[in-house]
XYZ file of C-alpha atoms in Angstrom:
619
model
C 0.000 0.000 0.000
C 1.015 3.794 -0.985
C 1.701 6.186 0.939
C -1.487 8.378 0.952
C -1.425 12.295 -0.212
C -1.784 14.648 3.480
C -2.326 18.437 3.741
C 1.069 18.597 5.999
C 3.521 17.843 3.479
C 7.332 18.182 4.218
C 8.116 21.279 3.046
C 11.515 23.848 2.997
C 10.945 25.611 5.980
C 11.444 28.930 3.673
C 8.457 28.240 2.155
C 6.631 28.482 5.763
C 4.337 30.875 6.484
C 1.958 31.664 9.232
C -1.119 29.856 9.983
C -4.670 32.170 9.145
C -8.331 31.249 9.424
C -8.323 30.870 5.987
C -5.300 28.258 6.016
C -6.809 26.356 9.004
C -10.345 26.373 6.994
C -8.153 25.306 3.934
C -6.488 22.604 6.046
C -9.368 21.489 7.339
C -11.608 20.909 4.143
C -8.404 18.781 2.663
C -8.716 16.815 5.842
C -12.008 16.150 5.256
C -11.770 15.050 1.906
C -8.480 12.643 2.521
C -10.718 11.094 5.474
C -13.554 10.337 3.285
C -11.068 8.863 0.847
C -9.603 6.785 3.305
C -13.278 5.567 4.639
C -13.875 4.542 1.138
C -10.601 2.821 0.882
C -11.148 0.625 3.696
C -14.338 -0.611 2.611
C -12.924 -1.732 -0.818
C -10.001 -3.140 1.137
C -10.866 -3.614 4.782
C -7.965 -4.309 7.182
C -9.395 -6.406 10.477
C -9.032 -5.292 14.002
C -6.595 -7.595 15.925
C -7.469 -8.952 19.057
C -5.488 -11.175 22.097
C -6.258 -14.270 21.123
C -3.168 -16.138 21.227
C -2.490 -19.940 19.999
C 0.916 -20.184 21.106
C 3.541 -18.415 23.296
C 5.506 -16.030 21.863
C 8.619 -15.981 23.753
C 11.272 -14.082 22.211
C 11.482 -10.396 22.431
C 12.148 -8.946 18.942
C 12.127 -5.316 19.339
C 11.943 -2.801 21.924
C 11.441 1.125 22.298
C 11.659 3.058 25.497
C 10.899 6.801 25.666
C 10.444 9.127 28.476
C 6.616 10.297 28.883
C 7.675 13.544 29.941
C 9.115 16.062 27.158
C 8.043 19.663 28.412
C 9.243 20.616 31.843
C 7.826 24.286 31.738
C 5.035 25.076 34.167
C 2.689 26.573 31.702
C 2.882 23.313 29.436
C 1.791 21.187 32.829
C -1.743 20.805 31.466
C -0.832 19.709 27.990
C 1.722 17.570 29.376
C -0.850 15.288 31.838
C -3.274 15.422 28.561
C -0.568 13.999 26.382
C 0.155 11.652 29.221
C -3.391 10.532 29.700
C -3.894 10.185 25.963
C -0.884 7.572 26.124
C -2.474 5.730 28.954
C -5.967 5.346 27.401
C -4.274 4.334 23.916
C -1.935 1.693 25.772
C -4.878 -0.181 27.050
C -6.240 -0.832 22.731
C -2.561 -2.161 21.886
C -1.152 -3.979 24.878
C -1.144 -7.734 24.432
C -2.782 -7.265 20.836
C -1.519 -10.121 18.643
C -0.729 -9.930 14.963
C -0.987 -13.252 13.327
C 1.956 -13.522 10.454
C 1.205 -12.399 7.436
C -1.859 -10.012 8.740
C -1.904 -6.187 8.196
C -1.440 -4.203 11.797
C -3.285 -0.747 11.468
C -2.689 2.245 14.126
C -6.175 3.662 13.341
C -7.874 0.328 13.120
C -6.740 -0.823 16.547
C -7.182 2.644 18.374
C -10.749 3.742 17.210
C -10.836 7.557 16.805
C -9.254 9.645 19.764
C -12.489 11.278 20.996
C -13.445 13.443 23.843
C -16.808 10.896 24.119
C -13.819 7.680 24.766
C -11.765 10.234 27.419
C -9.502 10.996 24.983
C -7.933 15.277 26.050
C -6.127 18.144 24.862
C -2.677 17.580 23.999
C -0.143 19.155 21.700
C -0.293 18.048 17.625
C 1.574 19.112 14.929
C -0.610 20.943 12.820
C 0.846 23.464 9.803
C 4.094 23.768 11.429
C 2.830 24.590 15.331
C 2.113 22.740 18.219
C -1.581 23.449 18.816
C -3.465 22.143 21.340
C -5.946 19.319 20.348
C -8.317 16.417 21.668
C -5.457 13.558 21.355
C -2.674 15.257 20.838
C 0.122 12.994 21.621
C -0.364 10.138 20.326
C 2.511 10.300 17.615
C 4.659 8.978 21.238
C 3.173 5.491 20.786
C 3.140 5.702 16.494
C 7.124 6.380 16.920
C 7.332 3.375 18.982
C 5.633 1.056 16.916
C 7.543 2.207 14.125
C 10.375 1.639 15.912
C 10.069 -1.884 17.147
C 8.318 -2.831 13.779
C 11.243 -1.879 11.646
C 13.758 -3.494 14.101
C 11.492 -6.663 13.657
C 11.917 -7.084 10.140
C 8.206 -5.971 9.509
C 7.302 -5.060 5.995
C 6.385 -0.983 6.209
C 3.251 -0.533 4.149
C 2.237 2.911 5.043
C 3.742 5.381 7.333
C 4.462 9.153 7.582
C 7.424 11.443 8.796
C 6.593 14.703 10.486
C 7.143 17.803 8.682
C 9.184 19.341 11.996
C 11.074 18.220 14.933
C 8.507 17.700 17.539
C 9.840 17.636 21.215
C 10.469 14.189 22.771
C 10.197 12.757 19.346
C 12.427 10.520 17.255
C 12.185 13.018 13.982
C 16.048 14.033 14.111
C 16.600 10.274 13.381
C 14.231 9.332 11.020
C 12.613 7.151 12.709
C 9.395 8.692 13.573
C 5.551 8.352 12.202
C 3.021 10.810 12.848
C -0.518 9.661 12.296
C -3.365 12.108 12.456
C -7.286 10.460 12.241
C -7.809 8.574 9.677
C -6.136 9.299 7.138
C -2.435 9.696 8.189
C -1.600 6.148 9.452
C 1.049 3.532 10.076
C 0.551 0.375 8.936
C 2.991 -2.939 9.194
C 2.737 -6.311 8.082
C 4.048 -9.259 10.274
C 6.149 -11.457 8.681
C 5.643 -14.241 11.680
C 2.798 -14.158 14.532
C 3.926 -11.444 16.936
C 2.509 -9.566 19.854
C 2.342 -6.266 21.123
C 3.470 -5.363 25.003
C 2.750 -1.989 25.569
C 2.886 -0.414 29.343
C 3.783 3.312 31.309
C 5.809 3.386 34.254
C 5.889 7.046 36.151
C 8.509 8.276 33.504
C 8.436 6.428 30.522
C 6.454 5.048 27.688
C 8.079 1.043 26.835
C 6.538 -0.379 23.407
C 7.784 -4.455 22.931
C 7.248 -6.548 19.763
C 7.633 -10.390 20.738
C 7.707 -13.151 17.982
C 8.671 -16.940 17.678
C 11.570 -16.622 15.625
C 14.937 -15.735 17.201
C 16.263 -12.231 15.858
C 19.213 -13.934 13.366
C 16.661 -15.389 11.667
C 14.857 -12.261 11.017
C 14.990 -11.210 7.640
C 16.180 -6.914 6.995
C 13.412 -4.546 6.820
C 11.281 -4.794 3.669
C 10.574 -0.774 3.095
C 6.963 -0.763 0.800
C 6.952 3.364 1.410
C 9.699 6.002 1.345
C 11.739 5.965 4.548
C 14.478 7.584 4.823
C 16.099 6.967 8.090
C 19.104 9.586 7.558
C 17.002 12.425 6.340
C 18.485 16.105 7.380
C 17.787 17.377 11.146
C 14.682 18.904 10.855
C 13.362 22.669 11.701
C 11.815 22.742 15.373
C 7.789 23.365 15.414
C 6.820 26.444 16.420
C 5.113 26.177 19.848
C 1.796 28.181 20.462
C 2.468 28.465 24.235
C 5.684 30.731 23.301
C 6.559 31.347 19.520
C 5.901 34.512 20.648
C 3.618 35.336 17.451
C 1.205 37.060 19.540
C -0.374 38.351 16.079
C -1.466 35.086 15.480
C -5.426 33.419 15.790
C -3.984 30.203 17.803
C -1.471 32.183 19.451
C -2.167 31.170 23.639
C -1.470 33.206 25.973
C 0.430 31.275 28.859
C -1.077 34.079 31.753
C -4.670 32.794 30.521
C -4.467 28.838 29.077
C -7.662 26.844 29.512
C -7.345 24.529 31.486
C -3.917 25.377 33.317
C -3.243 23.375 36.452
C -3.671 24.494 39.955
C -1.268 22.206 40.751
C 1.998 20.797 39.441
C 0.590 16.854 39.709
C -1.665 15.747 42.698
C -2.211 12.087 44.793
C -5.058 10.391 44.569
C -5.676 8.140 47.432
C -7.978 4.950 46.454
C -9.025 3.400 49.555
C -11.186 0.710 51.089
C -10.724 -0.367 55.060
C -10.105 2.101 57.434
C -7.252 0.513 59.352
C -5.540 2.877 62.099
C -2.370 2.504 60.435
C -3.342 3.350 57.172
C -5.710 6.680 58.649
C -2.940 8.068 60.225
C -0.121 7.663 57.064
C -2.956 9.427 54.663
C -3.396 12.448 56.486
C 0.258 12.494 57.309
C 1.066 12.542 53.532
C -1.906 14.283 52.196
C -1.861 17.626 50.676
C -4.112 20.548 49.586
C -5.592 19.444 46.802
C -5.249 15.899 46.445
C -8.129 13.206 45.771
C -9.757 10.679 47.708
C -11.883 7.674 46.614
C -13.707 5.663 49.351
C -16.368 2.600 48.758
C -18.487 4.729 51.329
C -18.980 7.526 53.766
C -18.122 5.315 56.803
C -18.908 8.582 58.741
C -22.354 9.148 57.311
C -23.553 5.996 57.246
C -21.980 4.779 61.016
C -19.309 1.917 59.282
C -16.079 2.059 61.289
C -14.686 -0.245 58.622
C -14.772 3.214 56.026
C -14.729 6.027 58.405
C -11.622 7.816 56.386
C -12.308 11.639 56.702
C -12.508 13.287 53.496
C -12.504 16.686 54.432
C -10.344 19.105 52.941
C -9.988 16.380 49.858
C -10.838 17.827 46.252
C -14.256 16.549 44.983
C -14.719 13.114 47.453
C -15.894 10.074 45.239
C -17.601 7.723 46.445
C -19.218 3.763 45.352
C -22.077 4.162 48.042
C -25.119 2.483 45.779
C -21.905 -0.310 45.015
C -20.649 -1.191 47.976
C -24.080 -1.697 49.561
C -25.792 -4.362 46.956
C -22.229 -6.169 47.068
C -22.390 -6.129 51.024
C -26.059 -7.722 50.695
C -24.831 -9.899 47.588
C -21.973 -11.586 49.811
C -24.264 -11.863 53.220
C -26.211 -14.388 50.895
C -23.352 -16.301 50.565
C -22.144 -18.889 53.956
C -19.708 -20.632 51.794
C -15.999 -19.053 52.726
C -14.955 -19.589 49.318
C -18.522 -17.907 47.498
C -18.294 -15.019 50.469
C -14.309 -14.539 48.890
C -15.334 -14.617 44.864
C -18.224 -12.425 46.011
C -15.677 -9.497 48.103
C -13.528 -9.782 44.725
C -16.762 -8.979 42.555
C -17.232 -6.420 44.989
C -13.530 -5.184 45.162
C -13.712 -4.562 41.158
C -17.125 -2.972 41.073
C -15.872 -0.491 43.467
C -12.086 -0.431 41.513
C -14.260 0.905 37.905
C -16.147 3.566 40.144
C -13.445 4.924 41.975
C -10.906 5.171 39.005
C -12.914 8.784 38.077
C -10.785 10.419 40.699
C -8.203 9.653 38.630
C -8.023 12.800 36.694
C -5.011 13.853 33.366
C -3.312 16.142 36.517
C -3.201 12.853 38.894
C 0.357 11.712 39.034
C 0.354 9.779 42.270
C -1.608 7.297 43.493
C -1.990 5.758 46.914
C -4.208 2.663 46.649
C -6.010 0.060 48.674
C -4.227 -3.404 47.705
C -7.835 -4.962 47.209
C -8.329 -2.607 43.894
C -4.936 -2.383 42.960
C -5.599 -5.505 40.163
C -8.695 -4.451 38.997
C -7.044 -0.497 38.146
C -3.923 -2.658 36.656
C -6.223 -4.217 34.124
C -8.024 -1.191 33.337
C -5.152 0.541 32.562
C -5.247 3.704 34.875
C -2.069 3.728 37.087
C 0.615 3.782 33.786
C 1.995 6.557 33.807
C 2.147 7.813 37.801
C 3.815 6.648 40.675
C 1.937 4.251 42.604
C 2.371 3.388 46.507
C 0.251 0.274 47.668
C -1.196 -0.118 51.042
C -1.009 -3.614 51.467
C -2.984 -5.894 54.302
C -2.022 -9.061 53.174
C 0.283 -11.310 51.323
C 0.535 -10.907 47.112
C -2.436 -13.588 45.921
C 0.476 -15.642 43.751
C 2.058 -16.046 46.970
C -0.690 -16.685 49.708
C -2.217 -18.799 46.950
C 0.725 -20.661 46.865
C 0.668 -21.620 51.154
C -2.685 -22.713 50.757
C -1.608 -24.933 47.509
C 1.163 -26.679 50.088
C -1.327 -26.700 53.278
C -3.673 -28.540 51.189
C -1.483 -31.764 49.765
C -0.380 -31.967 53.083
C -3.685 -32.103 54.698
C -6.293 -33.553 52.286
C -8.989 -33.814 54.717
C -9.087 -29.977 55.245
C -11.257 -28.985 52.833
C -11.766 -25.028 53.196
C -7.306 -25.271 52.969
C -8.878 -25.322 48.800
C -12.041 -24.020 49.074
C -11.298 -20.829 46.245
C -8.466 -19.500 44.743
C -8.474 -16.407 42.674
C -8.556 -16.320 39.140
C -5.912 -16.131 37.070
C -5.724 -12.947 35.094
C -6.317 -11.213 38.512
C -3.253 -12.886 40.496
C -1.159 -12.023 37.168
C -2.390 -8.570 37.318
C -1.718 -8.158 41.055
C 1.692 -9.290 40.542
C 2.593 -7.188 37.759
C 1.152 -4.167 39.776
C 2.985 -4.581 42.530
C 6.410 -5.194 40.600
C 6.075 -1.691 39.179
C 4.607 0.032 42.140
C 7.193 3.013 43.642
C 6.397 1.948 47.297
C 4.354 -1.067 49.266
C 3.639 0.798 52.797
C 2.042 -1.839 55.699
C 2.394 -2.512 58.982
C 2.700 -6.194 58.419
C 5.988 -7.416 59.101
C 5.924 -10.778 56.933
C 4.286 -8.863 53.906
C 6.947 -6.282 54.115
C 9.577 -9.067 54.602
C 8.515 -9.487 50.820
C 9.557 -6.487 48.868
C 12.993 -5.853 50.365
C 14.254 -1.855 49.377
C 10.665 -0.353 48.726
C 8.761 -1.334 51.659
C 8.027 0.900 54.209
C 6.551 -0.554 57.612
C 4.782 0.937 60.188
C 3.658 0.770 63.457
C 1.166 -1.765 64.493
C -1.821 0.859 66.345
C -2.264 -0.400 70.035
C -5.531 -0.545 71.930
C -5.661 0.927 75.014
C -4.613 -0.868 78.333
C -6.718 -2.526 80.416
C -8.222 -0.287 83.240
C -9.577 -2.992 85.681
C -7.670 -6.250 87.021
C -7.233 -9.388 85.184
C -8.332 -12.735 87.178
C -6.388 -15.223 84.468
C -7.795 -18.546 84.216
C -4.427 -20.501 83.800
C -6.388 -23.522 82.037
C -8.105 -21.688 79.303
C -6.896 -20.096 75.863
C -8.122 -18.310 73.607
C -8.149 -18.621 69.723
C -9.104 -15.496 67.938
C -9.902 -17.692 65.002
C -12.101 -17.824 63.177
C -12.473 -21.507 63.412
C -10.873 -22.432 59.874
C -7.931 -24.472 58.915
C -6.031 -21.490 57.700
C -6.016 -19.801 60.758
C -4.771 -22.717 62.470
C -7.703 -24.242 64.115
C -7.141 -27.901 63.791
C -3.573 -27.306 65.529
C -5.709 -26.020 68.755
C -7.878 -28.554 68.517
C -5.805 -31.578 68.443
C -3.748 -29.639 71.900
C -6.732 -28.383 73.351
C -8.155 -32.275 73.429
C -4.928 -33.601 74.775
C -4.288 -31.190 77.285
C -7.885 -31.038 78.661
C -8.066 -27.297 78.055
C -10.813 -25.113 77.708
C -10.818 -22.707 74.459
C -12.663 -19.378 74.062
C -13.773 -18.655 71.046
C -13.665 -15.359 68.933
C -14.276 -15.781 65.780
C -17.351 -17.970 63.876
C -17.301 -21.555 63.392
C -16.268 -21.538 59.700
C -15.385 -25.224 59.719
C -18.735 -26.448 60.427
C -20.958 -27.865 63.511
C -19.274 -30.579 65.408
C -15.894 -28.987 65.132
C -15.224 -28.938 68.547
C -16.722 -31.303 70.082
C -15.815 -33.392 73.093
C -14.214 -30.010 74.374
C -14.782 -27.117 76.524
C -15.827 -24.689 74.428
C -16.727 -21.154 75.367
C -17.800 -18.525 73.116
C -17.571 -14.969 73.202
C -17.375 -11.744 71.053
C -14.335 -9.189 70.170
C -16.098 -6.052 71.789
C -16.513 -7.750 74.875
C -13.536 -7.156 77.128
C -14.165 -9.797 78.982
C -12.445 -12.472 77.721
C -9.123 -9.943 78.187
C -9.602 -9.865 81.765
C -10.051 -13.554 81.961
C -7.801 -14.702 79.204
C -4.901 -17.148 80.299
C -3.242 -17.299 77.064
C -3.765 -16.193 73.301
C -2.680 -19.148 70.801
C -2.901 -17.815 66.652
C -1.255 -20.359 64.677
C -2.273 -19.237 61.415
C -1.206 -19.750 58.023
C -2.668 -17.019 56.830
C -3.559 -14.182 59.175
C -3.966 -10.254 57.520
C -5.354 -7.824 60.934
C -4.240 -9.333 64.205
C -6.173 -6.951 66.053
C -6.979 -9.446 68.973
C -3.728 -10.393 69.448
C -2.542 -6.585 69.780
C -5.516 -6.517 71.780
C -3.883 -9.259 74.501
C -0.645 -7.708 73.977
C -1.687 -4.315 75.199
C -3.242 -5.961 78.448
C -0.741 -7.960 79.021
C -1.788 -11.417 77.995
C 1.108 -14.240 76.692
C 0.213 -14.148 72.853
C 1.655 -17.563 71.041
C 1.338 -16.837 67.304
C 3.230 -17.796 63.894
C 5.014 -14.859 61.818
C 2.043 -15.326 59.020
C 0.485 -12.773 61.875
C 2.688 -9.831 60.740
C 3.828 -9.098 64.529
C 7.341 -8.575 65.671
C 8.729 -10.116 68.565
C 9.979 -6.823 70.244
C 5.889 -6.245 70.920
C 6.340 -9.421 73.495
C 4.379 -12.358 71.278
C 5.721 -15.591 71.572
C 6.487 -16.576 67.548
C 6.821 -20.224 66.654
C 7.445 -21.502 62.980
C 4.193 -22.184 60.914
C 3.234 -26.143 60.591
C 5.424 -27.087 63.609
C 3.724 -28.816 66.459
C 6.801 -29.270 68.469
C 7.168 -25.854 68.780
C 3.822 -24.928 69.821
C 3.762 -27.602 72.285
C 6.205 -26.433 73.976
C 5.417 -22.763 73.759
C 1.916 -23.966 75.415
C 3.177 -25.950 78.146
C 5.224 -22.810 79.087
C 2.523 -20.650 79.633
C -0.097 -23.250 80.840
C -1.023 -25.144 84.014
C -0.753 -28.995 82.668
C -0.807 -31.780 85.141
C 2.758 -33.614 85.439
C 1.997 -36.225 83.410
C 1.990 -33.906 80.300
C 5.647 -32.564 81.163
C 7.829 -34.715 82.968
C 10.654 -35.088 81.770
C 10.127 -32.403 78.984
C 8.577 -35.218 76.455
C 6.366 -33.606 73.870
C 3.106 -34.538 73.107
C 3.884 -36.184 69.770
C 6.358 -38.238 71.375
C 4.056 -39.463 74.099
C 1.569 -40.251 71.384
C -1.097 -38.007 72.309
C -0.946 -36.519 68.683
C -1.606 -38.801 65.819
C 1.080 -38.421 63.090
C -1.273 -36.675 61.198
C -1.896 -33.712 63.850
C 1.808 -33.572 64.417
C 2.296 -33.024 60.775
C-alpha cells in the first residue's frame, strides 16, 4: 500500500508561512476530503481489528522502544503535558497484548478507534501546519514512533507510514525514525512477517513499546521498506510552539497568563481506599496535601461503618461507590460458603475499583491505593503513567495462593485449605502491579519481609490498656480464630483435646458444627472485654492471618500471645512466635505458659512423642 497524499507535506521551511483562518479552513476541508477517501478505501479493502487471542507463546522479544513520557518541563505546558500523558495511557490499554498473526496487516487507526473526547480521549499538543496546537489527542505520535520503531527493528514489511514535517519535542524526527498519524487518514501500517505480539505499558517516567515473535532475531529477515523511509534524512526545523513562539499576532497564538485549562497544581495524589485501618488513617493524612483526591467505597462517617470512616474533608471533589458497595455487602451476606463469600468481596472489590478510578483525573500523578483494587485499576489501565504506593494488608495472591496450595497436599482432609483460589488474570495482574509500584507501605511485618528496598513498615496501632484487674484462668486459651484451617484451628484442637483445656472462642465456626466437640468450648465476642480480663493465654497459629487486632488486643493488656510470623507481629511487641506447621514448637510454647498436670511434662517429652498426637496432627 502507498503512501497516501496529506495536507502537511514536508516542506523547505522557507516556504513556511503563518497559519490564518483561511489556512486552518483550507487545512481542514483537505482533511475532510483525505478522510472520506480513506473511509472509502477501507471498505474496498478492509484491514481487520486484531485482538489477544493467542495460539501459542511467543517468547522471544524482537524489538523494543523506550521513551520518556515527559518532554516539556515548563510550568505553563503542565496541562498539555498530563493530557498527552493521559492520551498515552488510554491508547496503551487498545494495543497492549494485541496479537498480529503472520502475514496479517497491523493498522494504528484500526486498533485505536478515533481519539475522541466521548472515549476520554484530552487536549494535547499536535503538529498541525508547522505549530504545536493544542488538540483532543494530541500525543499520540509517542506510541506511532514506537511502533515504528520496534516494527522496523522486527523485520516488519512498512506498508504505510508518515514522517513529520518538523522536529517535535520528545520525538524521534532528528533520526528518522518517527511516524506521525493524524485520524484517519495519516496512518502507520505494518505487516508481520511471523505471529507477533504487542506489550505496551507506562511506568511514572516512561512510555516502553515491545514486539515479541517466535523466531529468534538472526533469523529475522532486513526490513522490507513498501513506502519512502528515509532513516538519515536532514535534522529537521523545530515546530513552532503556540504556548511561546511569541507570534502574539497570530489566531492560535495562547497566551500562557490565561491557558484553559492550566493546572492548579503541578501533579496531585489520589488516594484509592477501602478499610479504614488505624495505620493506614494516620499515614494518609500524614502525607496528604491541599488538593489531592480521595476515593472511598463509602462515607463510613455518614452511614456509622467504622470499617470506612476515612475523613474526606479538605480532599478535592470526594468520590464515592455508596449504591456499590451496599448491593455487594447484601450480595456476599447471601453467601455462607468461605470460598462464594471470597469470589463475592472480589466482585465487589472490582465494582468499586471501575467507580473509583474517576478520581483519577489527566493532573493525577500519584496514586496511593487500597491493595484490594490495585488488580482491577492494573487491568483497566489507569495507574501507567504515575507513581503508585500500595497499602497492602495481606500477602501478594500468587504467593498466599501458593501456602494454601502446600497446606492442602499436606492435609487432604481440610477442605476449606482449597475451598477458592483467585482467578488467574487477577493474580497475574496483582503481581505485575505490585512489581512496578514506587512503594508497598504496611504494617505487616511478613508482607513487608517481601519487597525488600521499597517497603516501608509501620507501626502496628495499640488498643488501650486494660483499666480494671485481670483474674487469668491458667487452664483456658483463647483462639481469635475464626475456626478455619487457615487460621490454624485444627492445631488447637488436636492440643486443646490432649491437654484437657478449655478454648474461648472469637471468631465464627467456619469449619462447620461438630468442630469442637468433646471439648470445653466457650464462646464470646471481640467487643466484649471480657475475655481480656479472663484470658490465660492467646494461641494464633495461622497460616494465613492479615489484621491481628486481637492479638494486639492481649498484647496491650498484658496477655502471653503464642502466634506464627504469618500474623505480621514482631517479637519486640512481646508475642511468643513459633514456625508455621510445627507442632513441636507450639507444644512447647503452650506448656510454658499453661497449668498442665505432670503427666503432660515430665521429663520435657512432647506430646507427639508421648503419642497423644496422631502423626497426622503432628504433621
Amino acid at each position: 500500500m502507498n503512501s497516501i497524499t496529506r495536507p502537511e507535506q514536508l516542506r523547505p521551511d522557507e516556504n513556511w508561512r503563518q497559519p490564518t483562518r483561511i489556512s486552518g479552513l483550507i487545512f481542514a476541508a483537505k482533511a475532510a476530503g483525505l478522510r472520506a477517501q480513506r473511509r472509502l478505501t477501507d471498505i474496498l479493502h478492509p484491514v481487520p481489528k486484531l485482538g489477544r487471542e493467542q495460539c501459542e507463546i511467543l517468547p522471544v522479544l524482537l524489538a523494543e522502544s523506550v521513551t520518556p513520557l515527559w518532554s516539556d518541563p515548563r510550568q505553563s505546558e503542565a496541562g498539555l503535558q498530563f493530557g498527552k500523558v493521559e492520551n498515552l495511557r488510554r491508547a496503551a490499554r487498545h494495543f497492549d497484548g494485541v496479537v498480529i498473526p503472520a502475514g496479517e496487516i497491523f493498522s494504528f487507526w484500526k486498533q485505536l478507534g478515533k481519539p475522541s473526547r466521548a472515549r476520554g480521549f484530552v487536549a494535547g499538543r499536535i503538529l498541525k501546519e508547522g505549530c504545536m496546537v493544542a488538540s483532543t489527542g494530541g500525543g499520540l505520535c509517542q506510541i506511532s514512533n514506537a511502533l515504528f520503531e520496534v516494527a522496523l527493528k522486527a523485520g516488519c514489511p512498512i506498508l504505510e507510514r508518515h514522517a513529520h514535517s518538523r522536529a517535535v519535542p520528545g520525538s524521534a524526527a532528528q533520526l528518522g525514525r518517527d511516524a506521525t498519524v493524524a485520524w484517519n487518514y495519516v496512518d502507520l501500517r505494518f505487516r508481520a512477517p511471523q505471529a507477533l505480539q504487542l506489550k505496551v505499558g507506562l511506568s511514572a517516567a516512561r512510555l516502553t513499546v515491545q514486539l515479541y515473535g517466535r523466531a529468534q532475531r538472526a533469523s529475522i529477515l532486513t526490513p522490507v521498506l513498501d513506502v519512502d523511509v528515509d532513516l538519515d534524512r536532514r535534522p529537521l526545523t523545530p515546530a513552532n510552539d503556540c504556548g511561546s513562539c511569541g507570534q502574539t499576532g497570530c489566531h492560535r497564538h495562547e497566551d500562557p497568563l490565561k491557558k484553559l485549562g492550566a493546572p492548579r497544581v503541578l501533579g496531585r495524589t489520589a488516594f484509592l481506599l477501602d478499610e479504614a485501618w488505624p495505620e493506614f488513617r494516620a499515614y494518609v493524612e500524614q502525607r496528604r496535601a491541599p488538593g489531592d483526591r480521595i476515593g472511598v467505597p463509602l462515607d463510613g462517617q455518614r452511614w456509622n461503618k467504622p470499617r470506612y470512616a476515612w475523613s474526606t474533608e479538605g480532599f478535592d471533589r470526594p468520590v464515592t461507590a455508596t449504591l456499590t458497595s451496599l448491593i455487594h455487602s447484601l450480595r456476599g451476606r447471601r453467601h455462607a460458603a468461605n470460598g462464594r463469600r471470597v469470589a463475592a468481596q472480589l466482585q465487589r472489590c472490582e465494582a468499586v475499583a471501575k467507580r473509583l478510578a474517576r478520581t483519577l483525573t489527566p493532573d493525577v500523578t500519584e496514586v496511593c491505593v487500597a491493595q484490594s483494587l490495585l488488580p482491577f485499576l492494573w487491568k483497566m489501565g489507569v495507574l501507567g503513567g504515575r507513581r503508585v504506593t500500595v497499602l497492602m494488608t495481606r500477602m501478594p495472591m500468587e504467593k498466599l495462593q501458593s501456602r494454601l496450595d502446600r497446606a492442602a497436599k499436606a492435609h487432604p482432609d481440610r477442605a476449606t485449605l482449597a475451598d477458592f483460589r483467585a482467578p488467574a488474570d487477577v493474580v497475574a495482574a496483582e503481581k505485575a502491579a505490585l512489581e512496578a509500584a514506587d512503594r508497598i507501605v504496611t504494617p505487616h511485618a511478613l508482607v513487608a519481609s517481601q519487597f525488600p528496598g521499597k517497603a516501608e513498615l509501620l507501626d502496628w496501632h495499640m488498643p488501650s490498656a486494660l483499666r480494671t484487674p485481670r483474674t487469668p484462668k491458667r487452664r483456658s486459651i483463647v483462639f481469635p480464630g475464626p475456626s478455619i484451617a487457615r487460621k490454624g484451628a485444627y492445631e488447637v484442637r488436636a492440643l486443646a483435646l490432649k491437654l484437657d483445656l478449655e478454648v474461648v472462642l472469637l471468631g465464627s465456626d467456619l469449619e462447620g458444627e461438630g468442630f469442637w466437640s468433646g471439648l470445653p468450648v466457650r464462646h464470646a465476642t471481640r467487643t466484649d472485654l471480657n475475655w481480656l480480663r479472663e484470658a490465660g493465654l492467646v494461641v494464633q497459629p495461622s497460616l494465613v492471618e492479615e489484621q491481628p487486632r486481637s492479638l494486639l488486643a492481649a498484647l496491650a493488656a498484658g496477655v502471653p500471645v503464642i502466634a506464627t510470623p504469618a500474623c505480621g507481629i514482631l517479637p519486640k511487641l512481646g508475642i511468643t512466635l513459633i514456625p508455621e506447621n510445627d507442632p513441636e514448637a507450639l507444644v512447647e510454647a503452650i506448656l510454658a505458659h499453661t497449668d498442665v498436670p505432670p503427666r503432660y511434662t515430665s521429663g520435657h517429652t512432647t506430646l507427639s512423642q508421648q503419642g497423644h498426637l496422631s502423626a497426622a496432627e503432628a504433621s
